[in-house]
Structures are given as C-alpha cells and as structure tokens.
Amino acid sequence: MEAPAGPVVLTLIGRVLSPNFGARADFDMTMLERLPQTSFTTRTPWYSTARRFTGPLLRDVLAMASARGSQLRAIALNDYWVDIPFDDTARHDVIVARLLDGRPMAVRDKGPLFVIYPFDSNEELRTPVYYSRSAWQLRTIEVR
C-alpha cells in the first residue's frame, strides 16, 4: 500500500498487516476516492429527510490494509468511539462515506468521513443497535 500524498483523514491501527506508516495504515482522501465507490440513499435519525451517502465499502478499506480481527473501534475527531463487529463489514454494505448528497462533508456536517449502514436496505438495520454503530467525524479505526 502506498503512503498518503495528502493530509491523513483516516488511520487504521491495531491488527493491520499491510501498514504504510510505521505500524499503522494512513489514508488520505485521494486514496479513499481510488477505491470502488458505493452510494445509497437512506433515512437516518440525524437528518430530517433521506440522504445520499457515497464512499468506499468499509470492508474494502480494511482489505487495503490487510486488517484482520473480530472488532473495530471507530473513533471520531472528538474522541467519541463505538465498537462495530468485524463481521458487520461482510454482512452489510457499510461504507466510509466521504460525500453527502454528492458533496464533501465539512466537519460541521458530520464529516469529513462517516461510517454508515444502508439502513433502508434491510429492516434489521433500522434499530438502535445499528444506528449506534454509525460514527461521524471518523478519524481512526482500531482493529482488534
């Protein structure tokens, strides 16, 4: 994996087998843009209407760093964190959203990155359990 050319926006730490900076994998926005992109429109508890999210699948980001584990800890800019079962990335098309309605997300708009599930694609996902696994203003993923 190549080292990021621009400012780091996402860092993977922990059980990362293909690091690009010491023991971690750093991604800039260009690296995330180069991965295949997924888009979906979904309703969330945080917006009054359905919104369109676009970004790489979380499983593709993890694969790029050869990350292996059973749990992910998504950590936000304000140090808020949430644990996500690793197998959610295989079972659901969870993305690391970098666009909201086709535009980059500012920090004040829950950006620049947002781990989000396609809630409207499966009734099972429209529960507090899965809503709680979303993380906006994402900066770090610790692979455990």
Short mmCIF file of N, CA and C in Angstrom, two decimals:
data_model
loop_
_atom_site.label_atom_id
_atom_site.label_comp_id
_atom_site.label_asym_id
_atom_site.label_seq_id
_atom_site.Cartn_x
_atom_site.Cartn_y
_atom_site.Cartn_z
N MET A 1 0.85 -1.18 0.00
CA MET A 1 0.00 0.00 0.00
C MET A 1 0.89 1.24 0.00
N GLU A 2 0.49 2.23 -0.78
CA GLU A 2 1.27 3.46 -0.85
C GLU A 2 0.99 4.38 0.33
N ALA A 3 1.99 5.18 0.68
CA ALA A 3 1.80 6.17 1.73
C ALA A 3 0.93 7.30 1.19
N PRO A 4 0.12 7.93 2.04
CA PRO A 4 -0.74 9.00 1.56
C PRO A 4 0.05 10.20 1.06
N ALA A 5 -0.47 10.83 0.01
CA ALA A 5 0.18 12.00 -0.57
C ALA A 5 -0.30 13.29 0.08
N GLY A 6 -1.54 13.29 0.54
CA GLY A 6 -2.13 14.50 1.13
C GLY A 6 -2.31 14.34 2.63
N PRO A 7 -3.08 15.24 3.22
CA PRO A 7 -3.32 15.15 4.67
C PRO A 7 -4.06 13.85 5.01
N VAL A 8 -3.65 13.22 6.08
CA VAL A 8 -4.27 11.98 6.52
C VAL A 8 -5.67 12.29 7.04
N VAL A 9 -6.66 11.54 6.56
CA VAL A 9 -8.02 11.72 7.05
C VAL A 9 -8.52 10.49 7.81
N LEU A 10 -7.87 9.34 7.59
CA LEU A 10 -8.27 8.12 8.28
C LEU A 10 -7.04 7.29 8.59
N THR A 11 -6.94 6.82 9.83
CA THR A 11 -5.84 5.98 10.27
C THR A 11 -6.40 4.67 10.79
N LEU A 12 -5.81 3.56 10.34
CA LEU A 12 -6.13 2.24 10.87
C LEU A 12 -4.98 1.80 11.75
N ILE A 13 -5.30 1.38 12.97
CA ILE A 13 -4.29 0.91 13.91
C ILE A 13 -4.69 -0.46 14.42
N GLY A 14 -3.79 -1.11 15.13
CA GLY A 14 -4.10 -2.42 15.69
C GLY A 14 -3.65 -3.52 14.75
N ARG A 15 -4.54 -4.45 14.47
CA ARG A 15 -4.21 -5.63 13.67
C ARG A 15 -4.23 -5.31 12.18
N VAL A 16 -3.23 -4.54 11.76
CA VAL A 16 -3.07 -4.10 10.38
C VAL A 16 -1.82 -4.80 9.83
N LEU A 17 -2.01 -5.66 8.84
CA LEU A 17 -0.89 -6.46 8.33
C LEU A 17 -0.16 -5.80 7.17
N SER A 18 -0.75 -4.76 6.55
CA SER A 18 -0.09 -4.03 5.45
C SER A 18 -0.07 -2.54 5.78
N PRO A 19 0.74 -2.16 6.77
CA PRO A 19 0.80 -0.74 7.13
C PRO A 19 1.55 0.06 6.07
N ASN A 20 1.36 1.36 6.07
CA ASN A 20 2.12 2.24 5.17
C ASN A 20 2.84 3.35 5.93
N PHE A 21 2.70 3.36 7.25
CA PHE A 21 3.39 4.35 8.07
C PHE A 21 3.63 3.72 9.43
N GLY A 22 4.82 3.22 9.66
CA GLY A 22 5.10 2.51 10.91
C GLY A 22 4.22 1.29 11.00
N ALA A 23 3.49 1.17 12.09
CA ALA A 23 2.62 0.00 12.29
C ALA A 23 1.17 0.30 11.91
N ARG A 24 0.92 1.46 11.32
CA ARG A 24 -0.47 1.83 11.00
C ARG A 24 -0.64 2.04 9.49
N ALA A 25 -1.90 2.11 9.09
CA ALA A 25 -2.24 2.41 7.70
C ALA A 25 -2.97 3.75 7.67
N ASP A 26 -2.36 4.70 6.99
CA ASP A 26 -2.95 6.03 6.85
C ASP A 26 -3.55 6.17 5.46
N PHE A 27 -4.72 6.79 5.39
CA PHE A 27 -5.41 7.04 4.13
C PHE A 27 -5.68 8.53 4.00
N ASP A 28 -5.36 9.09 2.84
CA ASP A 28 -5.82 10.44 2.55
C ASP A 28 -7.08 10.32 1.69
N MET A 29 -7.71 11.43 1.41
CA MET A 29 -8.96 11.40 0.67
C MET A 29 -8.77 10.82 -0.74
N THR A 30 -7.65 11.09 -1.38
CA THR A 30 -7.40 10.56 -2.72
C THR A 30 -7.34 9.03 -2.70
N MET A 31 -6.70 8.46 -1.69
CA MET A 31 -6.64 7.00 -1.58
C MET A 31 -8.04 6.42 -1.40
N LEU A 32 -8.86 7.07 -0.59
CA LEU A 32 -10.23 6.60 -0.39
C LEU A 32 -11.05 6.73 -1.67
N GLU A 33 -10.82 7.81 -2.44
CA GLU A 33 -11.53 8.02 -3.71
C GLU A 33 -11.16 6.96 -4.74
N ARG A 34 -9.93 6.45 -4.70
CA ARG A 34 -9.47 5.46 -5.68
C ARG A 34 -10.10 4.08 -5.47
N LEU A 35 -10.58 3.82 -4.27
CA LEU A 35 -11.26 2.55 -4.02
C LEU A 35 -12.62 2.57 -4.72
N PRO A 36 -13.17 1.40 -5.07
CA PRO A 36 -14.52 1.39 -5.65
C PRO A 36 -15.50 2.11 -4.72
N GLN A 37 -16.38 2.89 -5.30
CA GLN A 37 -17.32 3.69 -4.53
C GLN A 37 -18.71 3.07 -4.53
N THR A 38 -19.38 3.16 -3.41
CA THR A 38 -20.75 2.69 -3.25
C THR A 38 -21.60 3.87 -2.81
N SER A 39 -22.79 3.96 -3.36
CA SER A 39 -23.73 5.01 -2.97
C SER A 39 -25.05 4.38 -2.59
N PHE A 40 -25.69 4.97 -1.61
CA PHE A 40 -27.06 4.59 -1.29
C PHE A 40 -27.76 5.78 -0.64
N THR A 41 -29.08 5.77 -0.77
CA THR A 41 -29.91 6.79 -0.14
C THR A 41 -30.63 6.11 1.01
N THR A 42 -30.57 6.71 2.18
CA THR A 42 -31.19 6.11 3.36
C THR A 42 -31.66 7.18 4.32
N ARG A 43 -32.66 6.82 5.09
CA ARG A 43 -33.11 7.68 6.18
C ARG A 43 -32.27 7.36 7.41
N THR A 44 -32.03 8.38 8.23
CA THR A 44 -31.26 8.21 9.46
C THR A 44 -31.94 9.01 10.57
N PRO A 45 -31.58 8.74 11.81
CA PRO A 45 -32.11 9.56 12.91
C PRO A 45 -31.54 10.98 12.95
N TRP A 46 -30.49 11.25 12.17
CA TRP A 46 -29.76 12.51 12.29
C TRP A 46 -30.15 13.56 11.26
N TYR A 47 -30.89 13.15 10.24
CA TYR A 47 -31.32 14.08 9.20
C TYR A 47 -32.84 13.97 9.04
N SER A 48 -33.49 15.06 8.68
CA SER A 48 -34.96 15.06 8.58
C SER A 48 -35.47 14.36 7.33
N THR A 49 -34.63 14.19 6.33
CA THR A 49 -35.03 13.51 5.09
C THR A 49 -33.97 12.46 4.74
N ALA A 50 -34.33 11.57 3.80
CA ALA A 50 -33.37 10.59 3.31
C ALA A 50 -32.22 11.33 2.63
N ARG A 51 -31.01 10.84 2.82
CA ARG A 51 -29.81 11.48 2.25
C ARG A 51 -29.01 10.44 1.49
N ARG A 52 -28.26 10.90 0.51
CA ARG A 52 -27.43 10.01 -0.31
C ARG A 52 -25.99 10.07 0.19
N PHE A 53 -25.45 8.90 0.54
CA PHE A 53 -24.09 8.77 1.04
C PHE A 53 -23.25 8.02 0.00
N THR A 54 -22.00 8.44 -0.17
CA THR A 54 -21.10 7.81 -1.14
C THR A 54 -19.72 7.67 -0.51
N GLY A 55 -19.12 6.50 -0.73
CA GLY A 55 -17.76 6.25 -0.27
C GLY A 55 -17.41 4.79 -0.46
N PRO A 56 -16.18 4.43 -0.12
CA PRO A 56 -15.79 3.02 -0.25
C PRO A 56 -16.46 2.16 0.81
N LEU A 57 -16.67 0.90 0.48
CA LEU A 57 -17.14 -0.04 1.48
C LEU A 57 -16.10 -0.15 2.58
N LEU A 58 -16.54 -0.22 3.81
CA LEU A 58 -15.62 -0.37 4.93
C LEU A 58 -14.78 -1.62 4.75
N ARG A 59 -15.36 -2.71 4.24
CA ARG A 59 -14.59 -3.94 4.05
C ARG A 59 -13.46 -3.74 3.04
N ASP A 60 -13.63 -2.85 2.05
CA ASP A 60 -12.56 -2.59 1.08
C ASP A 60 -11.43 -1.78 1.71
N VAL A 61 -11.77 -0.85 2.58
CA VAL A 61 -10.74 -0.09 3.30
C VAL A 61 -9.93 -1.04 4.18
N LEU A 62 -10.61 -1.92 4.89
CA LEU A 62 -9.93 -2.88 5.76
C LEU A 62 -9.06 -3.84 4.94
N ALA A 63 -9.56 -4.27 3.79
CA ALA A 63 -8.79 -5.18 2.93
C ALA A 63 -7.53 -4.49 2.39
N MET A 64 -7.63 -3.21 2.08
CA MET A 64 -6.48 -2.46 1.56
C MET A 64 -5.32 -2.48 2.56
N ALA A 65 -5.65 -2.52 3.85
CA ALA A 65 -4.63 -2.54 4.90
C ALA A 65 -4.39 -3.95 5.44
N SER A 66 -5.02 -4.94 4.82
CA SER A 66 -4.95 -6.34 5.30
C SER A 66 -5.26 -6.40 6.79
N ALA A 67 -6.33 -5.72 7.18
CA ALA A 67 -6.74 -5.69 8.58
C ALA A 67 -7.52 -6.96 8.90
N ARG A 68 -7.21 -7.57 10.05
CA ARG A 68 -7.88 -8.80 10.50
C ARG A 68 -8.23 -8.65 11.97
N GLY A 69 -9.42 -9.08 12.33
CA GLY A 69 -9.81 -9.01 13.72
C GLY A 69 -11.24 -9.44 13.91
N SER A 70 -11.76 -9.21 15.11
CA SER A 70 -13.14 -9.56 15.40
C SER A 70 -13.96 -8.32 15.75
N GLN A 71 -13.28 -7.22 16.02
CA GLN A 71 -13.97 -6.00 16.44
C GLN A 71 -13.25 -4.79 15.86
N LEU A 72 -14.03 -3.77 15.55
CA LEU A 72 -13.49 -2.49 15.10
C LEU A 72 -13.94 -1.44 16.10
N ARG A 73 -13.04 -0.56 16.45
CA ARG A 73 -13.42 0.59 17.26
C ARG A 73 -13.27 1.82 16.36
N ALA A 74 -14.40 2.43 16.04
CA ALA A 74 -14.41 3.65 15.22
C ALA A 74 -14.32 4.84 16.17
N ILE A 75 -13.32 5.68 15.95
CA ILE A 75 -13.04 6.80 16.85
C ILE A 75 -13.20 8.11 16.07
N ALA A 76 -13.98 9.02 16.63
CA ALA A 76 -14.27 10.30 15.98
C ALA A 76 -13.26 11.37 16.37
N LEU A 77 -13.35 12.50 15.70
CA LEU A 77 -12.46 13.63 15.97
C LEU A 77 -12.53 14.09 17.42
N ASN A 78 -13.71 13.98 18.04
CA ASN A 78 -13.88 14.43 19.43
C ASN A 78 -13.63 13.30 20.44
N ASP A 79 -13.00 12.20 19.98
CA ASP A 79 -12.68 11.03 20.79
C ASP A 79 -13.88 10.17 21.15
N TYR A 80 -15.09 10.49 20.64
CA TYR A 80 -16.22 9.57 20.76
C TYR A 80 -15.82 8.29 20.05
N TRP A 81 -16.24 7.15 20.58
CA TRP A 81 -15.94 5.89 19.91
C TRP A 81 -17.12 4.94 20.02
N VAL A 82 -17.15 4.01 19.07
CA VAL A 82 -18.17 2.98 19.05
C VAL A 82 -17.52 1.70 18.53
N ASP A 83 -17.91 0.56 19.10
CA ASP A 83 -17.40 -0.73 18.64
C ASP A 83 -18.35 -1.31 17.60
N ILE A 84 -17.76 -1.85 16.55
CA ILE A 84 -18.50 -2.44 15.44
C ILE A 84 -17.98 -3.86 15.26
N PRO A 85 -18.86 -4.86 15.25
CA PRO A 85 -18.38 -6.21 14.98
C PRO A 85 -17.74 -6.29 13.58
N PHE A 86 -16.57 -6.90 13.50
CA PHE A 86 -15.86 -7.00 12.22
C PHE A 86 -16.76 -7.65 11.17
N ASP A 87 -17.54 -8.65 11.56
CA ASP A 87 -18.35 -9.37 10.56
C ASP A 87 -19.49 -8.52 10.01
N ASP A 88 -19.81 -7.37 10.63
CA ASP A 88 -20.79 -6.46 10.02
C ASP A 88 -20.31 -6.00 8.65
N THR A 89 -19.00 -5.91 8.47
CA THR A 89 -18.47 -5.42 7.19
C THR A 89 -18.69 -6.43 6.07
N ALA A 90 -18.84 -7.70 6.40
CA ALA A 90 -19.14 -8.73 5.40
C ALA A 90 -20.64 -8.89 5.21
N ARG A 91 -21.40 -8.76 6.29
CA ARG A 91 -22.85 -8.99 6.26
C ARG A 91 -23.63 -7.82 5.67
N HIS A 92 -23.09 -6.61 5.78
CA HIS A 92 -23.82 -5.41 5.35
C HIS A 92 -22.88 -4.51 4.54
N ASP A 93 -23.44 -3.74 3.64
CA ASP A 93 -22.64 -2.83 2.83
C ASP A 93 -22.39 -1.52 3.57
N VAL A 94 -21.67 -1.62 4.68
CA VAL A 94 -21.30 -0.46 5.48
C VAL A 94 -20.27 0.34 4.67
N ILE A 95 -20.44 1.64 4.60
CA ILE A 95 -19.47 2.45 3.87
C ILE A 95 -18.79 3.46 4.79
N VAL A 96 -17.65 3.92 4.31
CA VAL A 96 -16.97 5.08 4.90
C VAL A 96 -17.36 6.24 3.98
N ALA A 97 -18.46 6.89 4.31
CA ALA A 97 -18.99 7.94 3.44
C ALA A 97 -18.06 9.15 3.45
N ARG A 98 -17.77 9.63 2.25
CA ARG A 98 -16.97 10.84 2.10
C ARG A 98 -17.76 11.95 1.40
N LEU A 99 -18.92 11.54 0.84
CA LEU A 99 -19.82 12.51 0.19
C LEU A 99 -21.22 12.38 0.78
N LEU A 100 -21.87 13.50 0.95
CA LEU A 100 -23.25 13.56 1.38
C LEU A 100 -24.00 14.32 0.29
N ASP A 101 -24.96 13.64 -0.34
CA ASP A 101 -25.70 14.24 -1.46
C ASP A 101 -24.74 14.75 -2.54
N GLY A 102 -23.66 13.99 -2.78
CA GLY A 102 -22.72 14.32 -3.85
C GLY A 102 -21.67 15.35 -3.53
N ARG A 103 -21.63 15.81 -2.28
CA ARG A 103 -20.67 16.86 -1.90
C ARG A 103 -19.83 16.42 -0.72
N PRO A 104 -18.56 16.84 -0.66
CA PRO A 104 -17.74 16.54 0.51
C PRO A 104 -18.41 17.08 1.78
N MET A 105 -18.20 16.36 2.89
CA MET A 105 -18.81 16.75 4.15
C MET A 105 -17.83 17.57 4.99
N ALA A 106 -18.26 18.73 5.42
CA ALA A 106 -17.47 19.53 6.35
C ALA A 106 -17.61 18.92 7.74
N VAL A 107 -16.70 19.24 8.62
CA VAL A 107 -16.75 18.73 9.99
C VAL A 107 -18.09 19.09 10.63
N ARG A 108 -18.58 20.29 10.40
CA ARG A 108 -19.86 20.72 11.00
C ARG A 108 -21.04 19.92 10.45
N ASP A 109 -20.85 19.24 9.29
CA ASP A 109 -21.89 18.41 8.67
C ASP A 109 -21.61 16.92 8.87
N LYS A 110 -20.93 16.57 9.96
CA LYS A 110 -20.62 15.20 10.34
C LYS A 110 -19.48 14.59 9.51
N GLY A 111 -18.70 15.40 8.84
CA GLY A 111 -17.60 14.92 8.02
C GLY A 111 -16.26 15.08 8.71
N PRO A 112 -15.20 14.81 8.01
CA PRO A 112 -15.19 14.52 6.57
C PRO A 112 -15.55 13.08 6.22
N LEU A 113 -15.55 12.19 7.22
CA LEU A 113 -15.89 10.78 6.97
C LEU A 113 -16.94 10.32 7.96
N PHE A 114 -17.79 9.39 7.50
CA PHE A 114 -18.93 8.95 8.30
C PHE A 114 -19.12 7.45 8.03
N VAL A 115 -18.94 6.61 9.05
CA VAL A 115 -19.25 5.18 8.91
C VAL A 115 -20.76 5.07 9.02
N ILE A 116 -21.38 4.54 7.94
CA ILE A 116 -22.84 4.48 7.93
C ILE A 116 -23.33 3.21 7.26
N TYR A 117 -24.40 2.69 7.80
CA TYR A 117 -25.05 1.49 7.30
C TYR A 117 -26.16 1.88 6.32
N PRO A 118 -26.49 1.02 5.37
CA PRO A 118 -27.61 1.28 4.46
C PRO A 118 -28.94 0.92 5.15
N PHE A 119 -29.36 1.73 6.08
CA PHE A 119 -30.49 1.41 6.95
C PHE A 119 -31.76 1.02 6.20
N ASP A 120 -32.03 1.68 5.09
CA ASP A 120 -33.28 1.41 4.37
C ASP A 120 -33.24 0.13 3.55
N SER A 121 -32.08 -0.51 3.44
CA SER A 121 -31.98 -1.72 2.62
C SER A 121 -32.44 -2.98 3.35
N ASN A 122 -32.55 -2.89 4.67
CA ASN A 122 -32.86 -4.08 5.46
C ASN A 122 -33.51 -3.64 6.77
N GLU A 123 -34.68 -4.15 7.03
CA GLU A 123 -35.41 -3.75 8.25
C GLU A 123 -34.59 -4.01 9.51
N GLU A 124 -33.79 -5.08 9.50
CA GLU A 124 -32.94 -5.41 10.65
C GLU A 124 -32.02 -4.24 11.04
N LEU A 125 -31.63 -3.44 10.05
CA LEU A 125 -30.69 -2.34 10.30
C LEU A 125 -31.36 -1.11 10.90
N ARG A 126 -32.67 -1.04 10.83
CA ARG A 126 -33.38 0.14 11.33
C ARG A 126 -33.71 -0.02 12.81
N THR A 127 -32.65 -0.22 13.60
CA THR A 127 -32.81 -0.40 15.04
C THR A 127 -31.74 0.42 15.77
N PRO A 128 -31.97 0.72 17.04
CA PRO A 128 -30.97 1.46 17.81
C PRO A 128 -29.59 0.77 17.83
N VAL A 129 -29.56 -0.54 17.77
CA VAL A 129 -28.27 -1.26 17.77
C VAL A 129 -27.42 -0.82 16.59
N TYR A 130 -28.00 -0.82 15.40
CA TYR A 130 -27.22 -0.45 14.20
C TYR A 130 -27.04 1.06 14.09
N TYR A 131 -28.04 1.84 14.48
CA TYR A 131 -27.84 3.30 14.47
C TYR A 131 -26.66 3.66 15.36
N SER A 132 -26.52 2.97 16.50
CA SER A 132 -25.44 3.29 17.43
C SER A 132 -24.06 2.93 16.89
N ARG A 133 -24.01 2.07 15.88
CA ARG A 133 -22.72 1.67 15.31
C ARG A 133 -22.21 2.64 14.25
N SER A 134 -22.97 3.64 13.93
CA SER A 134 -22.52 4.67 13.00
C SER A 134 -21.59 5.62 13.73
N ALA A 135 -20.65 6.17 12.99
CA ALA A 135 -19.70 7.11 13.60
C ALA A 135 -19.39 8.21 12.60
N TRP A 136 -19.78 9.44 12.93
CA TRP A 136 -19.43 10.55 12.06
C TRP A 136 -18.17 11.22 12.57
N GLN A 137 -17.61 12.08 11.74
CA GLN A 137 -16.32 12.73 12.02
C GLN A 137 -15.25 11.69 12.33
N LEU A 138 -15.29 10.58 11.59
CA LEU A 138 -14.37 9.47 11.78
C LEU A 138 -12.93 9.90 11.52
N ARG A 139 -12.02 9.49 12.41
CA ARG A 139 -10.58 9.76 12.19
C ARG A 139 -9.72 8.52 12.32
N THR A 140 -10.14 7.53 13.14
CA THR A 140 -9.32 6.34 13.40
C THR A 140 -10.22 5.11 13.50
N ILE A 141 -9.70 4.00 12.99
CA ILE A 141 -10.33 2.71 13.22
C ILE A 141 -9.28 1.81 13.86
N GLU A 142 -9.59 1.35 15.05
CA GLU A 142 -8.70 0.39 15.73
C GLU A 142 -9.24 -1.00 15.47
N VAL A 143 -8.38 -1.84 14.89
CA VAL A 143 -8.76 -3.20 14.55
C VAL A 143 -8.32 -4.10 15.70
N ARG A 144 -9.27 -4.81 16.29
CA ARG A 144 -8.98 -5.65 17.46
C ARG A 144 -9.24 -7.10 17.14
#
